[in-house]
Coordinates of C-alpha atoms in Angstrom, one line a residue:
M1 CA -9.8 -8.2 13.3
R2 CA -12.7 -9.8 11.6
R3 CA -10.9 -11.7 8.9
R4 CA -9.4 -15.2 9.4
A5 CA -10.1 -15.2 13.1
T6 CA -9.4 -18.7 14.4
R7 CA -11.0 -20.6 17.2
L8 CA -10.6 -24.1 18.7
A9 CA -13.6 -26.4 18.7
G10 CA -14.9 -28.0 21.8
G11 CA -17.6 -27.6 24.4
V12 CA -17.3 -25.9 27.7
T13 CA -16.8 -29.0 29.7
L14 CA -14.0 -30.3 27.4
V15 CA -12.3 -26.9 27.2
T16 CA -12.4 -26.4 31.0
A17 CA -10.9 -29.9 31.5
A18 CA -8.2 -29.0 29.0
A19 CA -7.5 -25.8 30.8
V20 CA -7.1 -27.5 34.1
A21 CA -4.7 -30.1 32.6
L22 CA -2.7 -27.4 31.0
S23 CA -2.6 -25.1 34.0
G24 CA -0.4 -27.6 35.9
C25 CA 2.2 -27.5 33.1
V26 CA 2.0 -23.7 33.0
A27 CA 2.4 -23.4 36.8
S28 CA 5.4 -25.7 36.8
E29 CA 7.1 -23.7 34.0
R30 CA 6.4 -20.5 36.0
D31 CA 7.8 -21.9 39.2
A32 CA 10.9 -23.2 37.4
E33 CA 11.6 -19.9 35.6
G34 CA 10.5 -17.4 38.3
S35 CA 13.9 -16.1 39.3
G36 CA 13.4 -12.3 38.8
E37 CA 14.4 -9.7 41.3
G38 CA 12.0 -7.7 43.5
S39 CA 8.9 -9.8 43.5
G40 CA 10.9 -12.9 42.4
K41 CA 8.6 -13.3 39.4
D42 CA 9.7 -13.0 35.8
T43 CA 7.2 -15.1 33.8
F44 CA 4.0 -13.6 32.4
V45 CA 1.3 -16.2 31.6
F46 CA -1.5 -14.9 29.4
A47 CA -4.5 -16.9 28.2
A48 CA -5.0 -16.7 24.5
S49 CA -8.3 -17.7 22.9
A50 CA -6.7 -19.8 20.2
D51 CA -3.4 -20.8 18.7
P52 CA -1.6 -18.3 16.4
G53 CA -2.3 -19.0 12.8
S54 CA 1.3 -18.4 11.8
L55 CA 4.5 -17.3 13.5
D56 CA 5.4 -15.4 10.3
P57 CA 3.3 -12.2 10.7
A58 CA 3.5 -11.5 6.9
F59 CA 1.3 -14.6 6.5
A60 CA -1.1 -13.7 9.3
S61 CA -4.2 -11.6 9.7
D62 CA -5.7 -12.8 13.0
G63 CA -5.4 -11.3 16.4
E64 CA -3.8 -14.2 18.2
S65 CA -1.0 -14.4 15.6
F66 CA -0.5 -10.7 16.0
R67 CA -0.4 -10.9 19.8
V68 CA 2.6 -13.2 19.6
A69 CA 4.2 -11.3 16.7
R70 CA 4.3 -8.0 18.5
Q71 CA 6.6 -9.5 21.2
I72 CA 9.0 -11.0 18.6
F73 CA 9.0 -8.4 15.8
E74 CA 9.0 -4.7 15.2
G75 CA 8.2 -2.6 12.2
L76 CA 9.5 0.6 10.8
V77 CA 6.4 2.3 12.3
G78 CA 5.0 1.7 15.7
V79 CA 2.0 3.1 17.6
E80 CA 1.8 6.0 20.0
P81 CA 1.2 4.3 23.4
G82 CA -2.5 4.3 24.3
T83 CA -3.6 5.5 20.9
A84 CA -4.2 4.2 17.4
D85 CA -1.8 6.9 15.9
P86 CA 1.5 6.0 14.1
A87 CA 4.8 6.7 15.8
P88 CA 8.5 6.1 15.0
L89 CA 9.9 2.6 15.8
L90 CA 12.7 1.1 13.8
A91 CA 12.5 4.1 11.6
E92 CA 13.2 7.2 13.7
S93 CA 11.7 9.5 11.1
W94 CA 10.6 9.6 7.5
D95 CA 10.2 12.0 4.6
I96 CA 7.5 11.9 2.0
S97 CA 7.9 13.4 -1.5
D98 CA 5.4 16.0 -2.6
D99 CA 3.9 13.6 -5.1
G100 CA 3.5 10.9 -2.5
L101 CA 5.5 8.4 -4.5
E102 CA 8.8 8.3 -2.5
Y103 CA 9.3 7.5 1.2
T104 CA 12.7 8.0 2.8
F105 CA 13.0 6.1 6.1
H106 CA 15.8 7.1 8.5
L107 CA 16.6 4.0 10.5
K108 CA 17.5 3.4 14.1
E109 CA 21.2 2.4 14.2
G110 CA 22.9 -0.4 16.1
V111 CA 19.9 -2.7 16.1
K112 CA 20.4 -6.5 15.7
F113 CA 18.0 -9.2 14.7
Q114 CA 17.7 -12.1 17.2
D115 CA 20.1 -14.2 15.1
D116 CA 22.7 -11.4 15.2
T117 CA 22.0 -10.2 11.6
D118 CA 22.3 -6.5 11.3
F119 CA 19.1 -4.5 10.9
D120 CA 19.9 -1.9 8.2
A121 CA 18.5 -0.5 5.0
E122 CA 19.4 -3.6 3.0
A123 CA 17.3 -5.7 5.5
V124 CA 14.4 -3.2 5.0
C125 CA 14.6 -3.6 1.2
F126 CA 14.8 -7.4 1.5
N127 CA 11.5 -7.4 3.4
F128 CA 9.7 -5.0 1.0
D129 CA 10.9 -7.0 -2.0
R130 CA 9.9 -10.2 -0.4
W131 CA 6.3 -9.0 0.0
A132 CA 6.1 -7.7 -3.5
N133 CA 7.4 -10.8 -5.2
W134 CA 5.3 -13.6 -3.7
T135 CA 3.8 -15.9 -6.3
G136 CA 1.4 -18.8 -6.2
L137 CA -0.2 -19.7 -2.9
A138 CA 2.0 -17.2 -1.0
A139 CA 0.4 -14.4 -3.0
S140 CA -3.1 -15.6 -2.2
E141 CA -5.4 -13.4 -0.2
S142 CA -5.8 -16.1 2.5
L143 CA -2.0 -15.7 3.3
S144 CA -0.8 -12.3 2.2
Y145 CA -4.1 -10.6 3.1
Y146 CA -2.7 -7.3 4.4
Y147 CA -0.1 -6.8 1.7
T148 CA -2.7 -7.5 -0.9
H149 CA -5.2 -5.0 0.5
V150 CA -2.8 -2.2 1.3
F151 CA -0.5 -2.4 -1.7
G152 CA -3.1 -3.8 -4.2
G153 CA -1.3 -7.0 -4.9
Q154 CA 2.1 -8.4 -5.9
G155 CA 4.3 -7.7 -8.9
E156 CA 2.8 -5.6 -11.7
N157 CA -0.6 -5.5 -9.9
G158 CA 0.7 -3.7 -6.9
K159 CA 1.5 -0.1 -6.0
Y160 CA 5.0 -0.9 -4.8
D161 CA 7.8 -0.1 -7.2
S162 CA 11.2 -0.5 -5.6
C163 CA 13.4 -0.1 -2.5
A164 CA 17.0 1.1 -2.3
A165 CA 19.5 1.6 0.4
S166 CA 21.0 5.1 0.2
D167 CA 23.3 4.1 3.0
A168 CA 23.1 1.6 5.9
A169 CA 20.7 3.9 7.9
T170 CA 18.5 5.2 5.0
A171 CA 16.0 3.2 3.0
V172 CA 14.1 4.8 0.1
V173 CA 10.8 3.1 -0.9
K174 CA 9.2 4.1 -4.2
L175 CA 5.6 3.6 -5.2
K176 CA 3.9 3.5 -8.6
S177 CA 0.9 5.5 -7.3
P178 CA 0.1 7.3 -4.1
L179 CA -0.8 5.3 -1.0
P180 CA -1.8 7.9 1.7
E181 CA -2.3 5.3 4.5
L182 CA 1.1 3.7 4.0
V183 CA 2.7 5.1 7.2
P184 CA -0.1 4.0 9.6
A185 CA -0.5 0.7 7.7
L186 CA 3.2 -0.1 8.3
S187 CA 2.4 -0.3 12.0
L188 CA 0.6 -3.6 11.4
P189 CA 2.5 -6.7 12.4
S190 CA 2.2 -8.0 8.9
F191 CA 4.8 -5.4 7.9
S192 CA 7.3 -6.3 10.6
M193 CA 11.0 -6.4 9.8
Q194 CA 12.2 -10.0 9.7
S195 CA 15.7 -11.3 9.5
P196 CA 16.8 -11.9 5.9
T197 CA 19.2 -14.6 7.1
A198 CA 16.4 -16.6 8.8
L199 CA 13.9 -16.1 6.1
E200 CA 16.3 -17.6 3.6
E201 CA 17.7 -20.4 5.8
F202 CA 14.3 -21.7 6.9
K203 CA 12.6 -21.2 3.5
A204 CA 9.9 -18.9 4.7
D205 CA 8.2 -18.5 1.3
E206 CA 7.9 -22.2 0.6
V207 CA 4.2 -22.6 1.3
G208 CA 2.4 -25.8 0.4
G209 CA -1.2 -27.2 0.6
A210 CA -4.2 -25.3 -0.7
E211 CA -5.6 -21.8 -0.1
D212 CA -8.2 -23.0 2.4
A213 CA -5.6 -25.3 4.1
P214 CA -2.1 -23.9 3.6
E215 CA 1.0 -25.7 4.9
L216 CA 3.3 -23.2 6.4
S217 CA 7.1 -23.2 6.1
E218 CA 9.6 -24.3 8.7
Y219 CA 10.2 -20.6 9.4
A220 CA 6.5 -19.9 10.2
T221 CA 6.1 -22.8 12.5
G222 CA 9.4 -22.8 14.5
H223 CA 12.0 -20.2 13.5
P224 CA 10.6 -16.6 13.6
V225 CA 13.4 -14.0 14.0
G226 CA 12.8 -10.3 14.5
T227 CA 14.3 -7.3 16.4
G228 CA 11.7 -7.3 19.3
P229 CA 12.3 -7.8 23.0
Y230 CA 11.4 -11.5 23.0
E231 CA 12.6 -14.4 20.9
F232 CA 10.9 -17.6 20.1
G233 CA 11.1 -20.5 22.5
E234 CA 8.6 -23.2 21.8
W235 CA 5.2 -23.8 20.2
K236 CA 3.1 -26.7 21.5
A237 CA 0.2 -26.7 19.1
G238 CA -3.1 -26.4 20.8
E239 CA -1.5 -25.8 24.2
S240 CA 1.0 -22.9 24.4
V241 CA 3.6 -20.6 22.8
T242 CA 6.7 -19.8 25.0
L243 CA 8.9 -16.8 24.4
K244 CA 12.1 -15.6 26.2
A245 CA 13.8 -12.3 26.6
F246 CA 16.2 -11.3 23.8
D247 CA 19.5 -10.4 25.5
G248 CA 20.6 -8.2 22.6
Y249 CA 17.4 -6.1 22.5
W250 CA 18.1 -2.4 21.9
G251 CA 15.4 -1.2 24.3
E252 CA 14.6 -1.6 28.0
F253 CA 12.9 -4.3 30.0
G254 CA 10.6 -4.4 33.0
D255 CA 10.2 -7.6 34.9
V256 CA 8.9 -10.0 32.2
K257 CA 11.8 -12.2 31.0
N258 CA 9.6 -15.1 29.9
I259 CA 6.1 -15.2 28.3
V260 CA 3.7 -18.2 28.1
F261 CA 0.7 -17.8 25.9
T262 CA -1.5 -20.6 27.0
V263 CA -4.5 -21.6 24.8
I264 CA -7.9 -21.5 26.6
S265 CA -10.6 -21.1 24.0
E266 CA -13.7 -20.7 26.2
G267 CA -14.2 -17.5 28.1
T268 CA -15.5 -19.1 31.3
A269 CA -12.5 -21.3 31.4
R270 CA -10.2 -18.3 31.1
R271 CA -11.8 -16.6 34.0
Q272 CA -11.6 -19.8 36.1
A273 CA -7.9 -20.1 35.2
L274 CA -7.3 -16.5 36.5
E275 CA -9.2 -17.2 39.7
A276 CA -7.2 -20.4 40.3
G277 CA -3.9 -18.5 39.9
D278 CA -2.9 -20.5 36.8
I279 CA -2.6 -17.4 34.6
D280 CA -1.8 -13.7 35.1
G281 CA -4.3 -12.3 32.7
Y282 CA -6.6 -12.8 29.7
D283 CA -8.5 -10.9 27.0
L284 CA -12.1 -10.6 25.9
V285 CA -13.6 -10.6 29.4
A286 CA -17.4 -11.3 29.2
P287 CA -19.5 -8.3 30.3
A288 CA -21.3 -10.5 32.8
D289 CA -17.9 -11.4 34.5
V290 CA -16.6 -7.8 35.1
D291 CA -18.3 -7.0 38.4
A292 CA -17.5 -10.4 39.9
L293 CA -13.8 -10.1 38.9
K294 CA -13.5 -6.6 40.4
D295 CA -15.2 -7.7 43.6
G296 CA -12.7 -10.6 43.7
G297 CA -9.8 -8.2 43.7
Y298 CA -8.8 -8.6 40.1
Q299 CA -7.9 -5.7 37.8
V300 CA -10.2 -5.1 34.8
L301 CA -8.7 -2.8 32.2
N302 CA -10.6 -1.4 29.3
R303 CA -9.3 -0.6 25.8
D304 CA -10.7 2.5 24.2
P305 CA -13.4 1.5 21.7
F306 CA -11.8 1.3 18.2
N307 CA -14.3 -0.9 16.6
I308 CA -17.8 -1.1 15.1
L309 CA -20.5 -3.7 15.7
Y310 CA -23.2 -3.6 13.0
L311 CA -26.3 -5.3 11.7
G312 CA -25.7 -6.0 8.0
M313 CA -28.4 -6.3 5.3
N314 CA -27.7 -8.2 2.1
Q315 CA -29.4 -6.4 -0.7
K316 CA -29.2 -9.4 -3.1
Q317 CA -31.9 -10.8 -0.9
K318 CA -35.3 -9.1 -1.1
P319 CA -36.7 -7.0 0.5
F320 CA -33.4 -5.4 1.6
D321 CA -33.1 -3.8 -1.8
D322 CA -35.9 -1.5 -0.7
P323 CA -34.5 1.5 1.3
K324 CA -37.8 1.9 3.2
V325 CA -37.3 -1.6 4.6
R326 CA -33.8 -0.8 5.6
Q327 CA -34.9 2.4 7.3
A328 CA -37.7 0.6 9.1
I329 CA -35.3 -1.9 10.6
A330 CA -33.0 0.9 11.7
H331 CA -35.8 2.8 13.4
A332 CA -37.0 -0.5 15.1
I333 CA -33.8 -1.0 17.1
D334 CA -33.3 0.4 20.5
K335 CA -29.6 0.8 20.6
E336 CA -29.5 2.3 24.1
A337 CA -31.3 -0.7 25.5
L338 CA -29.1 -3.0 23.5
V339 CA -25.9 -1.5 24.9
A340 CA -27.3 -1.6 28.5
A341 CA -28.4 -5.3 28.1
A342 CA -25.7 -7.0 26.2
L343 CA -22.5 -4.8 25.9
P344 CA -19.8 -3.7 28.4
E345 CA -20.1 -0.6 30.5
G346 CA -18.7 2.4 28.6
T347 CA -19.8 1.2 25.2
E348 CA -20.6 4.0 22.7
V349 CA -23.8 3.9 20.7
A350 CA -22.8 4.2 17.0
T351 CA -24.3 6.6 14.4
Q352 CA -22.0 5.6 11.6
F353 CA -19.5 3.0 10.5
V354 CA -16.5 4.6 12.1
P355 CA -15.8 5.2 15.8
S356 CA -16.0 8.8 17.0
T357 CA -12.2 9.0 17.4
V358 CA -11.5 8.5 13.7
S359 CA -10.9 11.4 11.4
G360 CA -13.9 11.9 9.1
Y361 CA -16.5 11.1 11.8
S362 CA -19.4 13.4 11.0
D363 CA -22.0 14.9 13.3
D364 CA -24.2 15.5 10.3
V365 CA -25.0 11.9 9.2
A366 CA -28.6 10.8 8.8
T367 CA -29.7 9.2 12.1
Y368 CA -32.5 6.7 12.6
E369 CA -33.8 7.2 16.1
F370 CA -35.6 4.5 17.9
D371 CA -39.2 4.9 16.8
Q372 CA -41.2 1.8 16.4
E373 CA -44.3 3.6 15.1
K374 CA -42.2 5.1 12.3
A375 CA -40.8 1.6 11.6
K376 CA -44.3 0.3 11.2
E377 CA -45.3 3.2 8.9
L378 CA -42.3 2.5 6.6
L379 CA -43.1 -1.2 6.4
K380 CA -46.6 -0.4 5.5
E381 CA -45.5 2.0 2.7
A382 CA -43.2 -0.7 1.4
G383 CA -46.0 -3.3 1.4
Q384 CA -44.1 -5.4 4.0
E385 CA -46.4 -5.5 6.9
N386 CA -46.1 -9.3 7.4
L387 CA -42.4 -9.5 6.9
E388 CA -40.4 -12.7 7.7
L389 CA -36.6 -12.4 7.8
E390 CA -33.7 -14.7 8.2
F391 CA -31.2 -13.5 10.9
N392 CA -27.7 -14.9 10.8
Y393 CA -25.4 -14.7 13.9
P394 CA -22.3 -16.6 15.0
T395 CA -21.9 -19.1 17.8
D396 CA -18.9 -20.2 19.8
V397 CA -17.1 -16.9 19.5
S398 CA -16.2 -13.8 21.5
R399 CA -14.9 -10.8 19.6
P400 CA -13.9 -7.3 20.9
Y401 CA -16.9 -5.8 19.0
M402 CA -19.2 -8.7 19.8
P403 CA -18.7 -10.3 23.3
D404 CA -21.9 -12.3 23.2
A405 CA -23.5 -12.7 19.8
A406 CA -26.5 -14.6 21.1
A407 CA -27.4 -11.9 23.6
I408 CA -27.1 -9.2 20.9
Y409 CA -29.3 -11.3 18.6
E410 CA -32.0 -11.7 21.3
A411 CA -32.2 -8.0 22.0
I412 CA -32.4 -7.0 18.3
S413 CA -34.9 -9.8 17.3
A414 CA -37.2 -8.8 20.2
D415 CA -37.2 -5.2 18.8
L416 CA -38.0 -6.4 15.3
E417 CA -40.8 -8.6 16.5
E418 CA -42.4 -5.5 18.2
V419 CA -42.8 -3.8 14.8
G420 CA -44.3 -6.9 13.2
I421 CA -41.2 -8.6 11.7
T422 CA -41.0 -12.3 12.2
V423 CA -37.4 -13.4 12.7
K424 CA -36.0 -16.8 11.8
A425 CA -32.8 -17.4 13.8
T426 CA -29.9 -18.9 11.8
P427 CA -27.0 -19.5 14.2
E428 CA -23.8 -20.8 12.7
P429 CA -20.4 -21.7 14.1
W430 CA -17.9 -18.9 13.7
S431 CA -15.2 -21.2 12.6
P432 CA -15.1 -22.5 10.0
T433 CA -18.4 -21.5 8.4
Y434 CA -19.9 -18.2 9.5
L435 CA -17.5 -15.8 7.7
D436 CA -17.7 -18.0 4.6
T437 CA -21.5 -17.6 4.7
I438 CA -21.5 -13.9 5.2
Q439 CA -18.5 -12.8 3.1
G440 CA -18.3 -15.6 0.6
S441 CA -21.9 -16.0 -0.6
D442 CA -25.2 -14.1 -1.0
K443 CA -27.1 -16.8 1.0
H444 CA -27.8 -14.6 4.0
G445 CA -30.1 -11.8 5.0
L446 CA -29.7 -9.9 8.3
H447 CA -26.4 -10.6 10.0
L448 CA -24.3 -9.6 12.9
L449 CA -20.6 -8.7 12.3
G450 CA -18.1 -6.0 13.1
W451 CA -14.6 -4.7 12.7
T452 CA -11.7 -3.7 14.9
G453 CA -9.6 -1.1 13.2
D454 CA -6.1 -2.0 12.2
Y455 CA -4.8 1.5 12.4
N456 CA -6.1 5.0 12.5
D457 CA -7.3 5.5 9.0
T458 CA -10.9 6.2 7.9
Y459 CA -10.6 4.0 4.8
N460 CA -9.7 1.1 7.0
F461 CA -13.3 1.2 8.2
I462 CA -15.7 2.4 5.5
G463 CA -13.4 1.5 2.6
T464 CA -13.1 -2.1 4.0
F465 CA -16.9 -2.3 4.1
F466 CA -18.1 -0.3 1.1
G467 CA -15.1 0.5 -1.1
S468 CA -16.2 -2.0 -3.8
E469 CA -19.0 -4.6 -4.5
S470 CA -19.0 -7.5 -2.0
A471 CA -21.1 -10.6 -1.2
E472 CA -21.7 -9.4 2.3
W473 CA -23.7 -6.3 1.3
G474 CA -24.9 -7.3 -2.1
F475 CA -25.1 -3.9 -3.8
D476 CA -23.2 -2.2 -6.6
D477 CA -23.2 1.6 -6.3
E478 CA -20.4 3.1 -8.4
A479 CA -21.0 6.6 -7.1
L480 CA -20.6 5.5 -3.5
F481 CA -17.5 3.5 -4.3
K482 CA -16.0 6.4 -6.2
S483 CA -16.7 8.9 -3.3
L484 CA -14.7 6.6 -1.0
G485 CA -11.9 6.2 -3.4
D486 CA -11.7 9.9 -4.0
A487 CA -11.5 10.5 -0.3
R488 CA -8.8 7.9 0.1
Y489 CA -6.5 9.6 -2.5
A490 CA -7.4 13.2 -1.8
P491 CA -4.6 15.5 -0.6
V492 CA -4.1 15.1 3.2
D493 CA -5.6 18.6 4.0
Q494 CA -8.8 17.6 2.1
Q495 CA -9.3 14.1 3.3
E496 CA -11.2 14.8 6.5
A497 CA -13.9 16.9 4.7
Q498 CA -14.2 14.3 2.0
Y499 CA -14.5 11.4 4.5
K500 CA -17.2 13.3 6.3
A501 CA -19.1 13.6 3.1
A502 CA -18.5 9.9 2.4
N503 CA -19.8 8.9 5.8
E504 CA -22.9 11.1 5.3
A505 CA -23.5 9.4 1.9
V506 CA -23.1 5.9 3.4
M507 CA -25.7 6.6 6.1
E508 CA -28.1 8.2 3.6
F509 CA -27.9 5.0 1.6
L510 CA -28.0 2.9 4.8
P511 CA -26.5 -0.5 3.7
G512 CA -26.7 -1.6 7.3
V513 CA -27.2 -0.4 10.9
P514 CA -24.1 0.6 12.9
L515 CA -25.0 -0.4 16.4
A516 CA -22.1 0.3 18.9
S517 CA -18.4 0.6 19.6
P518 CA -18.0 -1.8 22.5
V519 CA -15.3 -1.5 25.1
P520 CA -13.1 -4.6 25.1
S521 CA -11.9 -5.6 28.6
L522 CA -8.9 -7.5 29.9
A523 CA -8.5 -9.0 33.4
F524 CA -5.3 -9.4 35.5
T525 CA -4.1 -10.3 38.9
E526 CA -3.2 -7.3 41.2
Q527 CA 0.5 -8.3 40.8
V528 CA 0.6 -7.2 37.1
Q529 CA 1.5 -3.5 36.8
G530 CA 1.9 -1.3 33.7
Y531 CA 0.1 -3.4 31.2
P532 CA 0.2 -1.3 28.0
V533 CA -3.5 -1.2 27.0
S534 CA -3.9 -0.2 23.3
P535 CA -7.0 0.3 21.2
V536 CA -5.3 -1.5 18.4
Q537 CA -3.8 -4.2 20.7
D538 CA -0.3 -2.9 20.2
E539 CA 0.6 -4.4 23.6
V540 CA 4.3 -5.4 24.1
Y541 CA 5.1 -7.0 27.5
N542 CA 8.6 -5.6 28.1
V543 CA 7.1 -2.7 30.0
I544 CA 5.2 -4.8 32.6
T545 CA 6.4 -5.0 36.2
F546 CA 5.3 -7.2 39.0
T547 CA 4.5 -6.2 42.6
E548 CA 4.8 -8.5 45.6

């Protein structure tokens, strides 16, 4: 996910040294705990790129927090394995009223939280009421990002009305106005079911500090309690998070009884840790490392692309307010060459701001084929034959949609130079400044960014980008905003057609250039079997087994 992604600072040499120091600790933990049957191994060591931001997923929106949360917590709705589609989890089924205002969830029975609290309809309503009634800093977008964006805000500002327990196994959630994406949205870790007992005991909602530097509660730093297959063990800030199997889990287990998420922020250091045998796997494999890892006998697994990498154009900065300039830039870029040079094998070239697997994808959008002569003609018509542009891109980061920002920048800037556009490189560290520059101000021009879908819903892509005025794009087009809103709240049987029309309108307007849907890769030792690869990273480790 693009928002609030975190990354530890430090150069390659320092990070590699830290990884070596930490690997000894990880290896000793693994040796001490490796008492499983069969292979004799029961601890899975996975290299994360950063610390989690919070152990309370309701106050998280970054991928590393969600990676940990998915092991500890479960929601009413899960994800169909290997897809981005919603599936029953703690709710075995649900009914939706004809007016879309009442959801009746039929709950799995006999489930316990890890502190032995019963999971039942009262616990469900406790969680819904908790989200809806945050105030102060807890209700700020920086903490309750997903609740705010899905439900529209807390209290009177939000779409949530009430929750009631018809009986222990039936929870009825009522809304003030329809929310068609509610069911898939509930698959997000932010909407996990958490123990009411632990939330109250460890004062989960007592958040201090400031919005840009919140101080999380005792619960969010050391006492998370869910119904998932693993319970919290220890968090060594900047080093690792350790989880252990929950003996009272309602589901099944493979071989993994202990998990260690060890923090190695730099991609080369993660690869070296795998090759040294200090970890069992890692995410965000650099495209340049794939062949060498395969040749070395390691498994490289690809997630299906469920993301968009794009070149944004801020129309508050001239000449991006001129559609001919935007069209010229689109025609100047050789997307096929970009994919071949800088993105993983299997990456799809993008024609619009949703992946091809998402409902509403249209084969009839305006396309801007690679045609540098056409680009030059458009620049001449716009009176911009000697154009100079600032080009923002991030450093010190690897994202699923953007594995190597510098390489992507080099390929695009070379194409622009070919049509007579002089490019001024403006690199900036991802954390803490790049997103603030792009999303929090209008002091940028061209920029690289992207989005990994949270769940299978069209609005989660184009609505996130273009549903309202934003500093990133710098335009105010009420007709476009309305078309997206109309598609979002249309009857289900009409949504696909309306989203296709909205996608076509977006690409006619051309606020930016969708570039590609890259394939994110993970790497593992041969011993790891059955890793549950998911396009939305819904990857829970209780299904993993180990070979000899």
